[in-house]
JSON list of C-alpha atoms in Angstrom, two decimals:
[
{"chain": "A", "resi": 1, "resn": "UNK", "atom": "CA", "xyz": [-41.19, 33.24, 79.76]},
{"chain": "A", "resi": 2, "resn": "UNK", "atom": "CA", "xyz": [-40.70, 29.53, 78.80]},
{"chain": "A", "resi": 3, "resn": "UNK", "atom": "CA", "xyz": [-40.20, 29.28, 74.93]},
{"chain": "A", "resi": 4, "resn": "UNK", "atom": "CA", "xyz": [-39.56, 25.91, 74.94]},
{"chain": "A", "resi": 5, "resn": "UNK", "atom": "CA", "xyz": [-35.99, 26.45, 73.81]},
{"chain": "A", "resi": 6, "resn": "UNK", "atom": "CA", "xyz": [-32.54, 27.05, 75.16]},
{"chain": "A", "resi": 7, "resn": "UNK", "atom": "CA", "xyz": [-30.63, 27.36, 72.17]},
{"chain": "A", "resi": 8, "resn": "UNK", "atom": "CA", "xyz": [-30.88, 31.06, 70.60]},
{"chain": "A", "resi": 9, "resn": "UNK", "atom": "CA", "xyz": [-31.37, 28.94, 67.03]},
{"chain": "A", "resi": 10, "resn": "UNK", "atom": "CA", "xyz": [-33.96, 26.99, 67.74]},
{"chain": "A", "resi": 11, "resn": "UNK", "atom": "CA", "xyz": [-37.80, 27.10, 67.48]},
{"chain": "A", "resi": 12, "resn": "UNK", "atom": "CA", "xyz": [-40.62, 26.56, 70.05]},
{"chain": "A", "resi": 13, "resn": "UNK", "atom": "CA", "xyz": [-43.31, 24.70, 68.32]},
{"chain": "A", "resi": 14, "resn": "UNK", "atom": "CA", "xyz": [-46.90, 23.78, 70.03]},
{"chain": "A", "resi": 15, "resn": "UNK", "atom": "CA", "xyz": [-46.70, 19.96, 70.15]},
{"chain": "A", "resi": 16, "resn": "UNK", "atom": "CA", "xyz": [-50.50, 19.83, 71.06]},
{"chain": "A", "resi": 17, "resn": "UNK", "atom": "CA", "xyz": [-49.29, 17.41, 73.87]},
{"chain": "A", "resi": 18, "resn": "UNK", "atom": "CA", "xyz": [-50.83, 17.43, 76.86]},
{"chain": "A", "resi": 19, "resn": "UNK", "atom": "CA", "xyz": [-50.09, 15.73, 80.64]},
{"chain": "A", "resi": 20, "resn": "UNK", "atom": "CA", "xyz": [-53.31, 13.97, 82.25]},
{"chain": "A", "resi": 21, "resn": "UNK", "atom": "CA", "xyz": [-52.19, 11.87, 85.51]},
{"chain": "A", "resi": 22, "resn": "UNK", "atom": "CA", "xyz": [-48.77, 12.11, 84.80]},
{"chain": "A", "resi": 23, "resn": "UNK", "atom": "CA", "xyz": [-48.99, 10.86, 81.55]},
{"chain": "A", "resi": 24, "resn": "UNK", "atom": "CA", "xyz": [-48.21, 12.54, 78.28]},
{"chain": "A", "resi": 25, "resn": "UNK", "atom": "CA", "xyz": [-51.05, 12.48, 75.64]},
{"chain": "A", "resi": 26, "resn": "UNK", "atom": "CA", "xyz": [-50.52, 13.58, 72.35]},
{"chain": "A", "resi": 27, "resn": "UNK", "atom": "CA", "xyz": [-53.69, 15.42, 70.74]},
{"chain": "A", "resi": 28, "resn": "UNK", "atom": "CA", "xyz": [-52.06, 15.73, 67.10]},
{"chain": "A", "resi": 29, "resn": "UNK", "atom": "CA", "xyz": [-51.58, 19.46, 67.33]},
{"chain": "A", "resi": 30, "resn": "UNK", "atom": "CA", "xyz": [-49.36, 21.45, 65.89]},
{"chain": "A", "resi": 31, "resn": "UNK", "atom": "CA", "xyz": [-46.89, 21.78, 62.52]},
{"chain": "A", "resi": 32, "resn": "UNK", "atom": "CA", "xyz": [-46.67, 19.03, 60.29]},
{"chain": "A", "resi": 33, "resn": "UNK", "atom": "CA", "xyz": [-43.43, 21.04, 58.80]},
{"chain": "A", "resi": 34, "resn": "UNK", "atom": "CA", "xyz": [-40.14, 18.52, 58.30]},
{"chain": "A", "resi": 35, "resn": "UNK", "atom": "CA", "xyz": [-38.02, 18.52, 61.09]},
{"chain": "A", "resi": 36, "resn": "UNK", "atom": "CA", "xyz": [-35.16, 19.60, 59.14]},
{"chain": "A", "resi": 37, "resn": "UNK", "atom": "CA", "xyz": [-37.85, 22.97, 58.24]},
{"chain": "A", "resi": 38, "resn": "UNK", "atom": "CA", "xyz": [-38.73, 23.58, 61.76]},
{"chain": "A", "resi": 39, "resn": "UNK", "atom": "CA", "xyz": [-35.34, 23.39, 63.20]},
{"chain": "A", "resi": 40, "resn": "UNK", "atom": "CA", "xyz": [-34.44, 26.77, 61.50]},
{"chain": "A", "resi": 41, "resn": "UNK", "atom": "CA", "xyz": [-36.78, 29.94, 62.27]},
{"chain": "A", "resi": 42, "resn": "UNK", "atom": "CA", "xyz": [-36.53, 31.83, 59.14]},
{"chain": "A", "resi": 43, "resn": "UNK", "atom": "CA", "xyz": [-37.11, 28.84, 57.06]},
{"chain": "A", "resi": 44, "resn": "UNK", "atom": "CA", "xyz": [-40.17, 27.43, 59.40]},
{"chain": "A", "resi": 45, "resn": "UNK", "atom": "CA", "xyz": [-41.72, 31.43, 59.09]},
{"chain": "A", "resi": 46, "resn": "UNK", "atom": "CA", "xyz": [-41.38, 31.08, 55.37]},
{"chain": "A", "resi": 47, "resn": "UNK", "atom": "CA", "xyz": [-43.20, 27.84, 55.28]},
{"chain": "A", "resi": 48, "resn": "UNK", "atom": "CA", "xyz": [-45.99, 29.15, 57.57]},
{"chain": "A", "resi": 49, "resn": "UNK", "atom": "CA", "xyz": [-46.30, 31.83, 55.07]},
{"chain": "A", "resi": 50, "resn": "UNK", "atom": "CA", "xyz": [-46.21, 29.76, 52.34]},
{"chain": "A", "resi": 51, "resn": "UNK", "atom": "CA", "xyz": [-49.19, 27.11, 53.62]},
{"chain": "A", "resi": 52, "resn": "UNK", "atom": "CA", "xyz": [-51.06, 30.15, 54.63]},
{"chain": "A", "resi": 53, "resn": "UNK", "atom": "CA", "xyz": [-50.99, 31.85, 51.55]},
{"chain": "A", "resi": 54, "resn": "UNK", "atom": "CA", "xyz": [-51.66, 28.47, 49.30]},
{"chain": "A", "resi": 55, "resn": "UNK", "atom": "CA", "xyz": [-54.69, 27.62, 51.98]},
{"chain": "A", "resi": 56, "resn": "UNK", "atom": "CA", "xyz": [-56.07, 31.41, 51.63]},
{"chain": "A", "resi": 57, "resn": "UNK", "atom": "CA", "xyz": [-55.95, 31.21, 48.03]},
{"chain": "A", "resi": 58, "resn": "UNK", "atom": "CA", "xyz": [-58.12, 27.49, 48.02]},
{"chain": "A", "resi": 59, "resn": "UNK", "atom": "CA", "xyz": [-60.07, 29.01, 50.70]},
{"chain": "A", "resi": 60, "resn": "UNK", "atom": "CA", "xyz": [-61.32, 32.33, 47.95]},
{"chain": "A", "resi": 61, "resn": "UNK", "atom": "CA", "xyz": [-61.72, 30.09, 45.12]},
{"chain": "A", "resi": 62, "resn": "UNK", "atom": "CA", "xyz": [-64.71, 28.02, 47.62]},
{"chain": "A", "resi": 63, "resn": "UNK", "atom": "CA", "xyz": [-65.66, 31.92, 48.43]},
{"chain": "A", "resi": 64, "resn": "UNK", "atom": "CA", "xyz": [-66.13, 32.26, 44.71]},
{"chain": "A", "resi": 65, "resn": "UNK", "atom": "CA", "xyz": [-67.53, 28.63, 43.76]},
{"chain": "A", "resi": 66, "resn": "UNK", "atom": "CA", "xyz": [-70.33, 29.13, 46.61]},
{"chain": "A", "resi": 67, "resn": "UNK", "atom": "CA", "xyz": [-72.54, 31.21, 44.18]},
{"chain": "A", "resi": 68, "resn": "UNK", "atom": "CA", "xyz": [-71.35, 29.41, 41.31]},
{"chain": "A", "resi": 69, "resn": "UNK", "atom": "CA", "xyz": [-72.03, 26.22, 39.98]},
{"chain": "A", "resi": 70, "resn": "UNK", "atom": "CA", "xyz": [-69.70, 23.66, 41.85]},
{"chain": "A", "resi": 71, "resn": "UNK", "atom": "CA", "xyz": [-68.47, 22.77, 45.18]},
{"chain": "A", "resi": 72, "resn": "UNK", "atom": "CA", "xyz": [-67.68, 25.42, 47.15]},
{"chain": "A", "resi": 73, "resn": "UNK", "atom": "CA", "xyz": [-67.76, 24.13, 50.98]},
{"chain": "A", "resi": 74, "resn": "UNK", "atom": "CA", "xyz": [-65.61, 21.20, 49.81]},
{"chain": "A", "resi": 75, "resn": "UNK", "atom": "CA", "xyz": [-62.98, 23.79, 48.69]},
{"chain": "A", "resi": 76, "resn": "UNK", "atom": "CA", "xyz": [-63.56, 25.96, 51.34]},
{"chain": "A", "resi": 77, "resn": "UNK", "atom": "CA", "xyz": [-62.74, 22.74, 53.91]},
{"chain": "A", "resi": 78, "resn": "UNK", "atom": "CA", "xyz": [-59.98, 21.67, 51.57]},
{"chain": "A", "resi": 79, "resn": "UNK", "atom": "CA", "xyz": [-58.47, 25.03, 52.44]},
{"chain": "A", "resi": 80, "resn": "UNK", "atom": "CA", "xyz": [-58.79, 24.76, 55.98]},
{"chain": "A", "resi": 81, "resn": "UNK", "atom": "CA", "xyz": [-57.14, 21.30, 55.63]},
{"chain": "A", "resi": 82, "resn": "UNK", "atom": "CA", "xyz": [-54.26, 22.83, 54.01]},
{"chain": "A", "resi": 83, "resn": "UNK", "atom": "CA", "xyz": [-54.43, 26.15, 56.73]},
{"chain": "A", "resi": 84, "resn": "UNK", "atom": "CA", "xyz": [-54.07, 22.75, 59.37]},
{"chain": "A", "resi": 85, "resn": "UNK", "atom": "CA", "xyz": [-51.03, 21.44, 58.27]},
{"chain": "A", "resi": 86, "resn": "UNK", "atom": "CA", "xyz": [-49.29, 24.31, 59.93]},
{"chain": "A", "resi": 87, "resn": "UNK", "atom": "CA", "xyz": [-51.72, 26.65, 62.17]},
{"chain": "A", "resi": 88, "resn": "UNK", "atom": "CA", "xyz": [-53.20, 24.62, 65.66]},
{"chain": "A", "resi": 89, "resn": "UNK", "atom": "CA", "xyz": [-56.34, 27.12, 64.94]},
{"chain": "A", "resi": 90, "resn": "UNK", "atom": "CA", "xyz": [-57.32, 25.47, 61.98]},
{"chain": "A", "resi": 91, "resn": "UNK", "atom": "CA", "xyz": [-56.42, 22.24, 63.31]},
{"chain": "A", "resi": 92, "resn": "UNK", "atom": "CA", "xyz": [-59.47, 22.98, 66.41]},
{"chain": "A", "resi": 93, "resn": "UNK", "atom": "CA", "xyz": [-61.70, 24.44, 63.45]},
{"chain": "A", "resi": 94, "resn": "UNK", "atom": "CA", "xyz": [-61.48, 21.38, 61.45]},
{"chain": "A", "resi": 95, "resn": "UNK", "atom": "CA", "xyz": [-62.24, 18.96, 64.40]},
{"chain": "A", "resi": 96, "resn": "UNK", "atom": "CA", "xyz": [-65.38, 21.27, 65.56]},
{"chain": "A", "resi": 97, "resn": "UNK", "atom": "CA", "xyz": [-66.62, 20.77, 62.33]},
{"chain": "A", "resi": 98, "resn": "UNK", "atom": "CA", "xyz": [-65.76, 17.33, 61.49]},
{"chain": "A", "resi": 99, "resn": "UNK", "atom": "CA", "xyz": [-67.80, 16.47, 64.82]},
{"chain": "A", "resi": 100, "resn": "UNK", "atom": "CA", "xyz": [-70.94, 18.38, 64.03]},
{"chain": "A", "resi": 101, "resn": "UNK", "atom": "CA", "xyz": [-70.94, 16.73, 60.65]},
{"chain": "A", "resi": 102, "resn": "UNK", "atom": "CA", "xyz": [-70.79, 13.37, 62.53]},
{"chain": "A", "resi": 103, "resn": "UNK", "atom": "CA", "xyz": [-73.46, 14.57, 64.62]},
{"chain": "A", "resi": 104, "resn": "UNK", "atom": "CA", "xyz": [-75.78, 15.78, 62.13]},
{"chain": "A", "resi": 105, "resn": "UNK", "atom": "CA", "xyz": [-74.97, 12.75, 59.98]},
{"chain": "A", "resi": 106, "resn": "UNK", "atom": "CA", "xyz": [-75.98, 10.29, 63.74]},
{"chain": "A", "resi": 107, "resn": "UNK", "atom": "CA", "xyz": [-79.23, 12.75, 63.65]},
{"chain": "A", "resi": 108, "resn": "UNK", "atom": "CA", "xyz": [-79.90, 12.22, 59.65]},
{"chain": "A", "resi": 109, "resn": "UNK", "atom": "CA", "xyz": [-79.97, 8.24, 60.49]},
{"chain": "A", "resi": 110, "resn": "UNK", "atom": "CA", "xyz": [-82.92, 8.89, 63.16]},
{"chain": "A", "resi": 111, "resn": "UNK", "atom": "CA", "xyz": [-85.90, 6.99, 61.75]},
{"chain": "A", "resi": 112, "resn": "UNK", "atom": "CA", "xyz": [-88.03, 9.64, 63.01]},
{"chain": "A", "resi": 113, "resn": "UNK", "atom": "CA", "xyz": [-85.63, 12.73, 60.93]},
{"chain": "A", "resi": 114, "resn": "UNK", "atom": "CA", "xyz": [-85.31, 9.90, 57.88]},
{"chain": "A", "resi": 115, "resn": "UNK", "atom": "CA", "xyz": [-89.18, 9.62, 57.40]},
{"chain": "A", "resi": 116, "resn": "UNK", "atom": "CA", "xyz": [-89.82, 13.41, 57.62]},
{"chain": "A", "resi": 117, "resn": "UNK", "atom": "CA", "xyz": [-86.47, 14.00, 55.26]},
{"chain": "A", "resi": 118, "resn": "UNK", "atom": "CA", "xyz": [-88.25, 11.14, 52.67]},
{"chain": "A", "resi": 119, "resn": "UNK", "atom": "CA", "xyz": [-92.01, 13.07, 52.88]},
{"chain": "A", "resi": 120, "resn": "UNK", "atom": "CA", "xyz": [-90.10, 16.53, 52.31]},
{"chain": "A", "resi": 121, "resn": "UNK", "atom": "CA", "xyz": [-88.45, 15.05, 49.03]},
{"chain": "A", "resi": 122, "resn": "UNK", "atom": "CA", "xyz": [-91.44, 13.37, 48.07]},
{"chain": "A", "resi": 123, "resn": "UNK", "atom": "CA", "xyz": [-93.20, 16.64, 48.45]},
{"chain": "A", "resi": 124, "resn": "UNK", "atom": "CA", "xyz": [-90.86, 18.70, 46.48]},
{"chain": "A", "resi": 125, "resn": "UNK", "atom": "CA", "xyz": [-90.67, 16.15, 44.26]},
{"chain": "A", "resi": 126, "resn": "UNK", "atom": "CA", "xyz": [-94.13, 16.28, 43.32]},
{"chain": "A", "resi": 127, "resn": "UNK", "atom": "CA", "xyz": [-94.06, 20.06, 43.10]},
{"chain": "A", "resi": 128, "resn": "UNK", "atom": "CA", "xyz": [-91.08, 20.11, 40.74]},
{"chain": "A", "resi": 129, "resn": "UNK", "atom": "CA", "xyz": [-93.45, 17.57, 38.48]},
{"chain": "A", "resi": 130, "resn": "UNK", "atom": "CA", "xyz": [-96.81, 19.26, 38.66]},
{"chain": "A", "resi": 131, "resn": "UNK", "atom": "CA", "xyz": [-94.48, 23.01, 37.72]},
{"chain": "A", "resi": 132, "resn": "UNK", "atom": "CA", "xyz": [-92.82, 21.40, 35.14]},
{"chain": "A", "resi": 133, "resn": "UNK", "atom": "CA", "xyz": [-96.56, 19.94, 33.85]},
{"chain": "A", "resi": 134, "resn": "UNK", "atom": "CA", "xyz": [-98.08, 23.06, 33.92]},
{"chain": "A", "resi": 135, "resn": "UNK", "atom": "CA", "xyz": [-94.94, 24.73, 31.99]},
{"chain": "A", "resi": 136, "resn": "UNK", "atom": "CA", "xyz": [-94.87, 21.83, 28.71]},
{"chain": "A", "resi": 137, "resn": "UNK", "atom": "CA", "xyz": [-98.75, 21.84, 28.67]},
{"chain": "A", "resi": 138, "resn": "UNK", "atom": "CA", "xyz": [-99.01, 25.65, 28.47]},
{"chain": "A", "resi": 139, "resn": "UNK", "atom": "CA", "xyz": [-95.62, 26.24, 26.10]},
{"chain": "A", "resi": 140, "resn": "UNK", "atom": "CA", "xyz": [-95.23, 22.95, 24.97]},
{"chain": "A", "resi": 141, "resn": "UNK", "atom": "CA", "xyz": [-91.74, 20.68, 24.58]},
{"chain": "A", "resi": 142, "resn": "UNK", "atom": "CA", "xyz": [-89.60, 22.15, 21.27]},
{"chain": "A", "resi": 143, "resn": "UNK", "atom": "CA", "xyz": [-86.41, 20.63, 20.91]},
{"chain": "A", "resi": 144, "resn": "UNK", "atom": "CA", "xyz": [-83.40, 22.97, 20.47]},
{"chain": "A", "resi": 145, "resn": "UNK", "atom": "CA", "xyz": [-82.58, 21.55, 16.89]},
{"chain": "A", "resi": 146, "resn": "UNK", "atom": "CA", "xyz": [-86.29, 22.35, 15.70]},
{"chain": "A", "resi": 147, "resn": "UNK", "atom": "CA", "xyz": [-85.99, 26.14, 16.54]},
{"chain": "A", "resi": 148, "resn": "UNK", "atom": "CA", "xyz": [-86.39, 28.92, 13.87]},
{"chain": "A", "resi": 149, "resn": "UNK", "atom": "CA", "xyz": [-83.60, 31.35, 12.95]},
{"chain": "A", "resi": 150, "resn": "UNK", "atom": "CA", "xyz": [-85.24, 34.51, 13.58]}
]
């Protein structure tokens, strides 16, 4: 088996390079650790664990902010951001997503997608206003300030 390595101290790390032709083409993958970090097994381990555990905790507090007010899938992706600093997985999860974004973004700018995504807002928009009619002219509008201690 080919680690990569011939010295017993040093570590084998995915460089995410690849040869096409006889050429070598970089893809980006792999650790972002300092050399000086990566050089030294114990102390590369420790700093996978240590980006794993910081991602994993960013990636539960999106968890939790999804039913909550506030931005959970941001977190959640700023999670896996941190997760791909380290781990070539998360690296290949974060570019499958960033291109279906792009894709559903190219799809979003179709004229055709645009004018339906326009009459849907329009619609709800005018549903929201005839609800919120119906609600002041049956309860009426009383302002917080005006209420009566009970």
């Amino acid at each position: 088996m080919n680690t990569g390595s011939n010295e017993p101290g040093d570590v084998a790390v995915a460089s995410g390079e690849a040869e096409a032709d006889g050429v070598r083409v970089g893809s980006g993958l792999g650790s972002k650790a300092p050399e000086f970090i990566k050089a030294r097994r114990a102390l590369h381990v420790s700093w996978q664990v240590g980006i794993f555990v910081v991602g994993l905790a960013v990636v539960v507090a999106g968890v939790v902010l999804l039913p909550l007010p506030g931005p959970g899938w941001v977190v959640i992706f700023a999670g896996m951001a941190v997760w791909a600093t380290e781990f070539v997985w998360a690296q290949l999860v974060l570019r499958w997503t960033k291109r279906k974004v792009t894709e559903a973004a190219q799809r979003a700018l179709e004229p055709k997608v645009r004018r339906r995504n326009i009459a849907l807002t329009v619609i709800g928009l005018v549903i929201v206003a005839v609800l919120v009619g119906i609600y002041v002219g049956r309860f009426g509008v009383v302002m917080p300030w005006e209420l009566k201690h009970q």
